[in-house]
XYZ file of C-alpha atoms in Angstrom:
697
model
C 88.100 129.499 224.374
C 91.248 129.645 222.215
C 91.408 128.627 218.591
C 92.256 125.012 217.867
C 94.020 123.309 214.991
C 92.964 120.160 213.158
C 96.063 118.745 211.496
C 95.930 115.730 209.193
C 98.914 113.870 207.738
C 97.807 111.074 205.443
C 99.330 109.372 202.365
C 101.780 112.217 201.828
C 99.073 114.883 202.121
C 99.036 117.589 204.784
C 95.857 119.411 205.872
C 95.771 122.223 208.400
C 92.402 123.538 209.570
C 91.941 126.269 212.137
C 88.819 126.714 214.253
C 88.897 130.197 215.774
C 87.622 131.319 219.158
C 84.492 132.514 217.309
C 84.113 129.026 215.755
C 85.038 130.202 212.268
C 86.515 127.302 210.258
C 89.490 128.019 207.991
C 91.306 125.628 205.695
C 94.799 127.055 206.003
C 96.679 124.424 204.048
C 96.321 121.459 201.708
C 99.494 120.213 200.092
C 102.247 117.666 199.657
C 104.403 119.194 202.410
C 103.669 120.608 205.877
C 102.488 124.188 206.242
C 105.558 126.408 206.398
C 104.465 129.657 204.794
C 103.465 132.346 207.252
C 99.860 133.457 206.870
C 99.104 136.927 208.200
C 96.248 137.002 210.702
C 94.498 139.712 208.666
C 94.400 137.345 205.674
C 93.192 134.195 207.425
C 89.527 135.140 207.198
C 89.803 134.545 203.434
C 90.840 130.901 203.926
C 87.302 129.544 203.759
C 86.514 125.854 204.143
C 83.493 126.279 201.885
C 81.508 128.911 200.036
C 77.707 128.920 200.139
C 75.465 131.509 198.513
C 71.748 131.566 199.262
C 69.223 133.704 197.425
C 68.449 136.948 199.213
C 71.717 136.891 201.136
C 74.408 139.548 200.901
C 77.842 139.376 199.278
C 80.976 140.720 200.954
C 84.333 141.864 199.609
C 85.043 143.116 196.088
C 84.039 139.929 194.340
C 83.031 140.690 190.727
C 81.611 137.498 189.206
C 83.613 135.230 191.490
C 81.955 132.914 194.001
C 84.062 134.022 196.962
C 82.829 136.120 199.883
C 79.456 134.390 199.988
C 76.690 134.461 202.577
C 75.925 132.484 204.603
C 79.329 130.973 203.711
C 81.061 133.692 205.723
C 78.649 133.176 208.598
C 78.905 129.402 209.012
C 80.334 128.242 212.339
C 81.949 125.060 213.546
C 79.653 122.378 214.986
C 82.063 119.454 215.188
C 84.130 117.013 213.171
C 84.780 113.290 212.871
C 87.995 111.550 211.870
C 87.357 107.904 211.009
C 88.639 105.070 208.827
C 86.556 103.133 206.307
C 87.296 100.560 203.605
C 88.711 103.231 201.273
C 90.915 104.978 203.818
C 90.724 107.828 206.271
C 87.615 110.051 206.276
C 87.405 113.569 207.680
C 83.995 115.244 208.053
C 83.580 118.817 209.287
C 80.134 120.041 210.291
C 79.133 123.698 210.099
C 75.883 125.581 210.624
C 74.428 129.006 209.949
C 72.856 130.371 213.137
C 70.409 132.568 211.187
C 68.912 130.318 208.499
C 69.581 127.033 210.254
C 71.195 125.543 207.172
C 73.850 122.940 207.953
C 76.802 121.776 205.877
C 79.080 118.772 206.185
C 82.355 118.997 204.269
C 83.600 115.505 203.368
C 87.244 114.620 202.704
C 87.651 110.955 201.723
C 91.269 109.794 201.576
C 92.335 106.736 199.577
C 94.970 104.342 200.832
C 98.317 104.841 199.158
C 97.424 107.770 196.902
C 97.867 111.518 197.407
C 94.270 112.418 196.560
C 91.080 113.142 198.475
C 87.560 113.079 197.142
C 85.756 116.165 198.411
C 82.067 117.071 198.476
C 79.571 118.986 200.587
C 76.203 117.895 201.969
C 73.699 120.639 202.758
C 70.691 120.198 205.019
C 68.006 122.718 205.743
C 67.566 122.380 209.490
C 65.734 125.678 209.704
C 62.033 126.461 209.669
C 61.833 128.258 206.301
C 62.638 127.265 202.728
C 66.019 128.398 201.417
C 67.289 128.676 197.843
C 70.847 127.717 196.890
C 72.743 129.580 194.157
C 76.217 128.178 194.794
C 77.861 125.521 196.932
C 81.533 124.588 196.683
C 82.699 120.998 196.611
C 86.265 122.073 197.413
C 87.630 125.480 198.381
C 91.277 126.335 199.008
C 92.848 129.741 199.502
C 96.594 130.329 199.390
C 97.395 127.943 196.539
C 100.279 130.289 195.690
C 101.577 130.876 199.213
C 104.641 128.612 199.068
C 107.832 130.376 198.026
C 108.588 134.057 198.150
C 108.486 134.750 194.420
C 105.880 136.613 192.452
C 102.691 134.749 191.602
C 102.847 135.910 187.984
C 106.178 134.119 187.556
C 105.957 131.001 189.704
C 102.407 129.710 189.094
C 101.418 127.893 185.914
C 98.180 126.104 185.066
C 97.794 123.180 182.668
C 94.432 122.682 180.958
C 93.084 120.156 178.478
C 91.166 121.987 175.776
C 88.739 119.868 173.853
C 86.479 119.883 170.840
C 84.973 117.459 168.378
C 87.860 115.674 166.589
C 90.264 117.888 168.561
C 90.159 116.405 172.036
C 92.938 116.560 174.617
C 94.793 119.648 173.483
C 97.004 120.214 176.531
C 98.356 123.708 177.159
C 100.291 125.241 180.063
C 99.844 128.925 180.919
C 101.265 131.534 183.232
C 98.474 133.384 185.038
C 99.000 136.607 183.036
C 98.572 134.598 179.837
C 95.078 133.798 181.095
C 94.449 137.453 181.876
C 95.062 137.404 185.632
C 97.694 139.951 186.684
C 98.827 140.327 190.284
C 98.533 144.099 190.565
C 96.479 144.374 193.758
C 95.617 142.303 196.803
C 92.197 141.505 195.371
C 90.343 141.892 192.108
C 87.245 141.089 190.114
C 89.132 138.920 187.618
C 88.813 135.173 187.700
C 90.171 132.356 185.603
C 86.930 130.465 185.078
C 86.584 127.009 183.571
C 83.038 125.819 183.104
C 80.830 123.406 181.229
C 77.130 123.889 180.715
C 75.134 121.022 179.293
C 75.206 117.277 178.909
C 78.564 117.087 177.098
C 80.896 117.390 180.102
C 84.073 117.753 178.016
C 82.872 119.666 174.952
C 85.366 122.514 175.383
C 87.512 121.685 178.410
C 88.093 118.489 180.323
C 86.855 118.776 183.935
C 90.385 118.746 185.376
C 93.504 120.895 185.706
C 96.977 120.972 187.260
C 98.433 124.027 189.030
C 102.214 123.963 189.407
C 104.333 126.142 191.659
C 107.715 126.326 189.944
C 109.398 127.787 193.009
C 108.287 125.195 195.557
C 108.260 122.384 192.987
C 104.802 121.258 194.089
C 101.589 120.739 192.143
C 97.913 120.897 193.063
C 95.512 119.066 190.751
C 91.805 118.332 190.547
C 89.139 116.558 188.510
C 85.391 117.138 188.763
C 83.594 113.797 188.656
C 80.376 114.764 186.929
C 78.686 114.027 183.584
C 76.946 117.390 183.173
C 77.501 121.032 184.102
C 80.455 121.939 186.302
C 82.562 124.945 187.253
C 85.906 125.820 188.778
C 87.647 129.137 189.144
C 90.850 130.742 190.330
C 90.429 134.148 191.887
C 92.339 136.340 194.318
C 91.494 137.739 197.727
C 93.505 138.952 200.726
C 96.562 138.875 198.466
C 96.115 135.113 198.050
C 95.112 132.934 195.109
C 91.907 130.949 195.734
C 90.639 127.799 194.016
C 86.898 127.078 194.063
C 85.622 123.793 192.608
C 81.952 122.929 192.228
C 79.224 121.366 190.199
C 76.752 123.659 188.422
C 76.053 127.175 189.691
C 73.272 129.663 189.024
C 75.458 132.408 187.552
C 77.464 130.071 185.331
C 75.212 127.076 184.574
C 71.528 127.974 185.183
C 71.388 125.816 188.333
C 69.315 126.949 191.305
C 67.808 124.770 194.020
C 65.141 125.179 196.696
C 65.594 123.298 199.951
C 62.512 122.862 202.098
C 62.953 122.290 205.835
C 64.441 118.838 206.347
C 65.662 118.441 202.751
C 69.266 117.663 201.808
C 71.466 118.241 198.772
C 74.827 116.627 197.970
C 77.237 118.555 195.757
C 79.097 117.129 192.795
C 82.264 115.295 193.973
C 85.746 116.492 193.096
C 89.051 114.662 193.463
C 91.885 116.905 194.611
C 95.518 115.974 195.119
C 98.970 117.400 195.668
C 102.465 116.149 194.835
C 106.075 117.137 195.080
C 106.782 117.493 191.386
C 105.109 118.647 188.206
C 102.503 117.336 185.809
C 104.144 113.928 185.598
C 103.673 113.302 189.315
C 100.076 114.483 189.155
C 99.347 112.126 186.245
C 100.836 109.190 188.135
C 98.683 109.837 191.196
C 95.551 110.339 189.103
C 96.192 107.079 187.246
C 96.382 105.138 190.515
C 93.306 106.880 191.906
C 91.233 106.360 188.757
C 91.905 102.644 188.927
C 90.808 102.626 192.569
C 87.446 104.298 191.981
C 86.578 102.398 188.797
C 84.010 99.611 188.802
C 85.962 96.332 188.997
C 85.623 94.604 185.639
C 87.191 91.940 183.497
C 87.488 94.193 180.450
C 90.188 96.386 181.982
C 92.314 93.322 182.707
C 91.841 91.396 179.453
C 91.989 94.374 177.043
C 90.411 92.446 174.201
C 90.901 93.983 170.765
C 87.812 95.596 169.235
C 87.045 95.860 165.544
C 84.447 98.520 164.760
C 83.215 98.973 161.185
C 82.649 102.748 161.261
C 85.780 104.862 161.029
C 87.251 105.169 157.528
C 85.305 102.038 156.705
C 81.505 101.567 156.414
C 80.644 105.012 157.825
C 77.329 103.952 159.377
C 76.014 101.917 156.458
C 76.476 98.233 157.341
C 74.916 95.352 155.400
C 75.372 91.605 155.546
C 77.222 91.707 152.235
C 79.662 94.383 153.393
C 80.189 92.903 156.838
C 81.020 89.264 156.100
C 84.423 89.900 154.447
C 85.267 92.429 157.183
C 84.419 89.871 159.846
C 86.700 87.334 158.168
C 89.552 89.837 157.935
C 89.104 91.046 161.521
C 89.233 87.486 162.806
C 92.294 86.755 160.680
C 94.339 89.620 162.171
C 93.318 88.682 165.718
C 90.415 90.929 166.763
C 88.299 89.658 169.655
C 85.214 91.900 169.549
C 83.436 92.887 166.350
C 81.102 95.856 166.798
C 78.592 96.785 164.095
C 78.349 100.540 164.283
C 75.527 102.942 163.389
C 72.899 102.269 160.738
C 71.946 98.673 161.518
C 68.394 99.715 162.487
C 67.317 101.693 159.390
C 67.123 100.994 155.646
C 68.567 104.336 154.554
C 69.131 107.734 156.185
C 68.680 107.110 159.882
C 69.837 110.169 161.794
C 66.486 111.683 162.784
C 64.586 108.383 163.025
C 66.491 106.610 165.804
C 64.700 105.362 168.888
C 63.092 102.022 168.062
C 66.348 100.035 167.820
C 64.956 97.204 165.699
C 67.229 95.764 162.981
C 66.638 96.691 159.340
C 65.514 93.782 157.163
C 66.757 95.690 154.102
C 70.295 95.721 155.472
C 70.080 92.212 156.935
C 67.726 90.063 154.804
C 68.607 86.965 156.838
C 68.153 88.909 160.077
C 70.824 90.609 162.142
C 71.225 87.527 164.292
C 72.693 85.731 161.259
C 75.561 88.261 161.167
C 75.999 88.290 164.943
C 76.161 84.481 164.959
C 78.703 84.627 162.135
C 80.859 86.940 164.255
C 80.635 84.432 167.087
C 81.499 81.530 164.757
C 84.770 83.341 163.977
C 85.716 83.370 167.645
C 84.788 87.001 168.283
C 82.223 88.569 170.626
C 79.538 90.530 168.722
C 78.691 94.143 169.470
C 76.229 96.820 168.347
C 76.104 100.618 168.376
C 73.387 102.423 170.348
C 72.424 105.987 171.164
C 69.986 105.304 173.951
C 69.699 108.776 175.510
C 67.972 110.325 172.502
C 65.035 109.817 170.171
C 64.961 111.154 166.625
C 62.322 113.759 165.783
C 60.946 111.380 163.121
C 61.193 108.182 165.151
C 58.182 105.847 164.921
C 58.694 105.255 168.656
C 57.400 108.790 169.342
C 53.851 107.515 168.933
C 54.246 105.699 172.259
C 55.596 108.716 174.160
C 54.470 112.046 175.585
C 56.251 115.208 176.765
C 57.140 113.611 180.105
C 59.707 111.428 178.321
C 61.782 114.404 177.180
C 63.666 117.488 178.286
C 61.345 120.505 178.192
C 62.110 124.222 178.175
C 59.515 126.983 177.957
C 56.861 124.361 177.308
C 58.661 122.908 174.286
C 60.656 119.720 173.805
C 64.388 120.362 173.691
C 65.628 119.561 170.204
C 69.258 119.309 169.090
C 70.569 117.956 165.792
C 67.118 116.518 165.027
C 66.962 114.501 168.237
C 65.031 114.861 171.466
C 66.762 114.329 174.820
C 65.225 111.549 176.901
C 64.756 112.228 180.618
C 66.069 109.307 182.674
C 64.059 110.362 185.713
C 60.994 109.019 183.888
C 60.271 105.361 184.684
C 58.826 104.816 181.201
C 62.151 105.912 179.718
C 63.944 103.490 182.044
C 61.612 100.659 180.959
C 62.279 101.529 177.307
C 66.060 101.551 177.827
C 65.976 98.319 179.821
C 63.961 96.640 177.086
C 66.450 97.612 174.365
C 69.422 96.347 176.383
C 67.625 93.108 177.238
C 66.810 92.468 173.574
C 70.396 93.059 172.449
C 71.995 91.007 175.211
C 69.473 88.251 175.830
C 68.030 87.722 172.330
C 70.907 88.736 170.058
C 73.769 87.629 172.314
C 75.566 90.977 172.161
C 78.553 91.276 174.519
C 79.702 94.789 173.551
C 77.712 97.991 173.161
C 79.126 101.182 171.761
C 76.967 103.725 173.586
C 77.149 106.958 171.634
C 75.685 110.362 172.465
C 75.705 112.918 169.656
C 73.751 115.874 171.042
C 74.187 118.409 173.801
C 70.944 118.888 175.698
C 71.936 122.370 176.813
C 71.169 124.008 180.137
C 68.632 121.407 181.259
C 64.915 120.823 181.648
C 62.092 122.546 183.511
C 60.140 119.364 184.261
C 59.859 118.694 188.012
C 62.796 121.009 188.662
C 63.537 124.258 190.477
C 65.684 125.410 187.555
C 66.840 124.124 184.191
C 70.178 123.174 185.727
C 68.470 121.362 188.594
C 66.580 119.240 186.063
C 69.805 118.458 184.215
C 71.646 117.473 187.401
C 68.793 115.198 188.463
C 68.825 113.568 185.013
C 72.637 113.184 185.067
C 72.410 111.311 188.344
C 69.432 109.233 187.192
C 71.338 108.156 184.089
C 74.299 107.059 186.218
C 71.957 105.076 188.469
C 70.488 103.401 185.384
C 73.986 102.526 184.132
C 74.805 101.025 187.525
C 71.697 98.852 187.322
C 72.660 97.585 183.856
C 76.138 96.573 185.005
C 74.628 94.763 187.983
C 72.266 92.900 185.654
C 74.929 92.150 183.023
C 78.316 92.251 184.785
C 80.291 90.937 181.796
C 78.700 93.312 179.279
C 81.166 95.902 177.956
C 79.633 99.319 177.283
C 81.888 101.826 175.596
C 81.457 105.462 176.621
C 81.253 107.497 173.417
C 79.920 111.003 172.908
C 80.824 111.988 169.370
C 84.235 110.701 170.418
C 85.433 112.202 173.706
C 82.808 114.837 174.483
C 81.930 113.205 177.813
C 85.344 112.188 179.115
C 84.736 112.446 182.862
C 85.077 110.158 185.871
C 81.394 110.064 186.694
C 81.096 108.074 183.468
C 84.535 106.470 183.562
C 84.154 105.142 187.084
C 81.497 102.936 185.486
C 82.524 102.373 181.850
C 85.594 100.255 181.209
C 86.383 101.940 177.903
C 86.174 105.449 176.463
C 86.189 106.623 172.861
C 88.874 109.290 172.720
C 88.011 110.938 169.388
C 86.219 110.846 166.057
C 89.387 112.197 164.433
C 89.493 110.890 160.857
C 93.135 111.790 160.085
C 95.497 109.209 161.566
C 98.370 111.732 161.665
C 96.337 114.204 163.719
C 95.252 111.341 166.000
C 98.784 110.737 167.299
C 98.813 113.753 169.641
C 95.274 112.984 170.868
C 96.249 109.381 171.617
C 99.511 110.340 173.317
C 97.787 112.937 175.512
C 94.922 110.671 176.533
C 96.587 108.882 179.522
C 96.704 112.221 181.334
C 92.898 112.304 181.259
C 92.051 108.633 181.793
C 93.809 105.344 182.462
C 95.626 103.876 179.442
C 93.513 100.719 179.516
C 90.308 102.769 179.190
C 91.609 104.894 176.328
C 90.205 103.553 173.039
C 92.085 104.807 169.979
C 91.093 104.204 166.376
C 93.546 102.473 164.082
C 92.270 102.509 160.496
C 94.755 101.562 157.751
C 93.659 103.114 154.486
C 93.035 101.257 151.232
C 95.255 103.702 149.338
C 98.021 103.919 151.951
C 101.518 102.443 152.182
C 103.441 100.462 154.803
C 104.405 103.507 156.876
C 100.781 104.618 156.992
C 99.769 101.228 158.439
C 102.586 101.343 160.974
C 101.691 104.877 162.056
C 98.039 103.871 162.492
C 98.938 100.872 164.612
C 101.424 102.734 166.822
C 98.637 105.224 167.609
C 96.763 102.516 169.531
C 99.330 99.991 170.760
C 99.947 101.453 174.219
C 96.262 102.050 174.870
C 93.083 100.228 173.841
C 92.934 99.139 170.204
C 89.871 100.227 168.255
C 90.684 98.568 164.945
C 88.875 99.659 161.796
C 89.524 100.307 158.126
C 88.885 98.117 155.068
C 91.074 95.255 156.267
C 89.678 92.853 153.682
C 90.871 95.128 150.881
C 94.401 95.776 152.150
C 97.303 94.280 150.256
C 98.419 91.087 152.036
C 101.745 92.499 153.264
C 100.005 95.586 154.670
C 97.423 93.408 156.390
C 100.281 91.374 157.818
C 101.601 94.587 159.447
C 98.233 94.939 161.180
C 98.425 91.352 162.388
C 102.015 91.794 163.547
C 100.958 94.797 165.627
C 97.982 93.023 167.199
C 100.046 89.917 167.911
C 102.585 92.102 169.692
C 99.840 93.935 171.572
C 98.651 90.638 173.000
C 102.116 90.038 174.472
C 102.237 93.417 176.287
C 98.618 94.184 177.151
C 98.859 92.555 180.571
C 101.276 95.375 181.509
C 99.010 98.227 180.408
C 96.479 98.077 183.314
C 99.366 98.341 185.788
C 101.543 100.884 183.973
C 101.892 104.624 184.486
C 102.267 107.054 181.575
C 105.150 109.416 180.884
C 105.977 111.848 178.109
C 109.660 112.090 177.111
C 108.974 115.238 175.052
C 106.397 116.669 177.436
C 102.658 116.719 176.877
C 101.839 116.630 173.179
C 99.918 119.225 171.229
C 98.727 119.424 167.659
C 101.516 121.828 166.660
C 104.630 119.795 167.492
C 106.772 118.039 164.891
C 107.396 115.066 167.174
C 105.201 113.274 169.720
C 106.175 110.608 172.246
C 104.301 108.581 174.853
C 105.745 106.052 177.263
C 104.294 103.510 179.664
C 106.286 102.263 182.633
C 105.746 99.087 184.614
C 108.577 98.027 186.860
C 111.737 97.593 184.795
C 109.869 97.613 181.469
C 109.121 100.722 179.456
C 107.304 101.025 176.181
C 107.976 104.195 174.212
C 106.047 105.252 171.116
C 107.478 107.993 168.915
C 105.838 109.725 165.976
C 107.121 112.235 163.449
C 104.148 114.455 162.640
C 105.965 116.981 160.482
C 109.377 118.366 159.616
C 112.606 117.198 158.025
C 114.661 116.240 161.080
C 116.142 112.760 160.733
C 116.021 112.002 164.442
C 114.672 113.076 167.797
C 116.153 112.973 171.298
C 113.944 111.419 173.979
C 115.112 112.190 177.543
C 114.451 109.338 179.993
C 116.270 110.742 183.006
C 115.404 107.934 185.410
C 117.585 105.609 183.281
C 120.585 107.957 183.344
C 123.762 106.010 184.117
C 122.179 102.656 183.210
C 122.600 100.472 180.148
C 119.088 99.198 179.394
C 118.224 96.706 176.689
C 116.491 98.570 173.866
C 114.654 97.111 170.874
C 112.324 98.394 168.205
C 109.334 96.236 169.105
C 107.113 97.278 166.216
C 107.594 96.913 163.335
C 110.289 94.274 163.115
C 111.266 94.518 159.446
C 111.227 98.246 158.699
C 114.335 100.336 159.144
C 114.840 102.481 162.201
C 117.960 103.152 164.229
C 118.534 104.353 167.759
C 121.293 105.272 170.152
C 121.385 105.367 173.932
C 123.443 108.070 175.673
C 124.057 106.555 179.093
C 125.554 109.668 180.685
C 122.707 111.948 179.570
C 119.884 109.416 179.824
C 118.738 110.210 176.290
C 117.417 107.862 173.613
C 118.011 109.203 170.102
C 115.662 107.694 167.539
C 116.010 108.030 163.775
C 112.942 107.393 161.638
C 112.503 107.108 157.869
C 111.416 110.320 156.116
C 107.805 111.432 156.147
C 105.037 110.853 158.657
C 106.369 107.799 160.438
C 106.194 106.087 163.824
C 107.854 103.308 165.822
C 107.350 101.552 169.151
C 110.341 100.740 171.358
C 110.661 98.387 174.289
C 113.197 99.202 177.007
C 114.196 96.902 179.855
C 116.397 98.299 182.601
């Protein structure tokens, strides 16, 4: 029997899969153009469809710490494939089996109508007669990501990553491979570029996504791992080719190891992978469309109601009736539509290590918290409360009703982090507890918004009812998502904000469910500009909640800068509005009034960056949103003395669009449009200043 080719052309994506005479399955190509590069026969054996490492099995090749050259991954043979269409789009499934262990694998590629992305995952089944143990399984594997173009890999390939940290989320950087330590000096090596997260904060150091751009071919490959726990991807080289391996947790990197008894199955963490003709901009556009497709349909992402939250640069987790009432009045006056009481409402004083009961403090609310929530409602706003429902403080009175089965355990001890215990959502008593808290807030208090925070990292996982710590964590991650799904079914209009000390869990396992994401706990409004502007590359603009917190001691330009931070995204208003001078408060109202006129465009717009992706070191930052003939362009001066900045908008070259400074109306700023160059030159007043422009072509 000769080898056969499986060739897929769908939504601008091209897949080429070879099944050899020996039934070896090779993914030769995945990209935004047909396969043109010649692949030497001696190299094709490195173009694996998947990698699978079982305990006790050998490793081949010179692999170092990489996950390539795995067994039985190298031994798996073709069983069959199906090519069908479902409600989402085309679906390709390839079935493989290991003739020795009997383990079977089905590689899933789900296409989505009209977008150049597939969701990829692998289902393992032990069809053998003996137990097997899994150390690694890929969700997506692709060799030859550098094969297009004849130039040197060191020069033509660049990788863009989003570094992250508390109050320093979304720090985008682009690297050549040698800048990440990978030099093309041989046809194979032990070096890998490894990006990994271990623990329950999925975005604590890196966001689970990246873009690889080939400057010679002009194409980009991009991926996001859709998981709320441990994950791993790596770039390595073999057979003189660059290989991408994407997965959930692994044993070597994340303490995950799994036993499969005969008949048992395991499904890997899903990854979305796409390809475009173009650079980062094209990847961001495709990801924006895809993220909207996979997100739970909800009213919140269409209405984009304005939230006031009393925490940031305001009450700092110490609300009382007396403090809240004037804030509620001021928030209603400027046009807010939700009012969320943040942390502290459940304890008379210091509350950090005592959380878990979630009953209101009578010291803070002598008339009862319902009095304040009803007052919020009387002002035409929807009331909200802060929760941290995945933890229990080490001094919580609720602990008296629990036992070790409620919590993550390691080495026989409860896992403790920042004076909290991690609840285990596989436990039905934990689910009952969580359901009871939500029911009380929604059904008794009338809460319509919950800020769901998560301020610990539970680490490598739990040993309870698990083959490994990482196995326990993965089971919990999935149980928590199932619980979230059940809450949204029960309360479909309830808005639950995804917050983890800001953006420490910014992933599309969570964001396919939550309509809104806290992007940062950054307390400096000037530093926030780059975080806000970079956020639409990681999530849809309408899900990206950005704090705006005018300061009591600030001036007009400080208010304007704060408001511009949020106006193209989701407004998280805060600050001591009741204490602002009237003309400064009127600048807040002007901004929110304007936001209400443009917010219907935001859920349908795509982001662009006239100055490129922002970072925390640039003097200028700019973010644009495009919907049809309308463009909204925010520009910030972070530092420096330059009077103006040039913003290239090449797609408008040769046109004469209508341009206006949309916010603010009364403060000086000038601009000039160079039709031949397609460049908008904006001049701002001195200092740390910002403006928002509206362009109609």
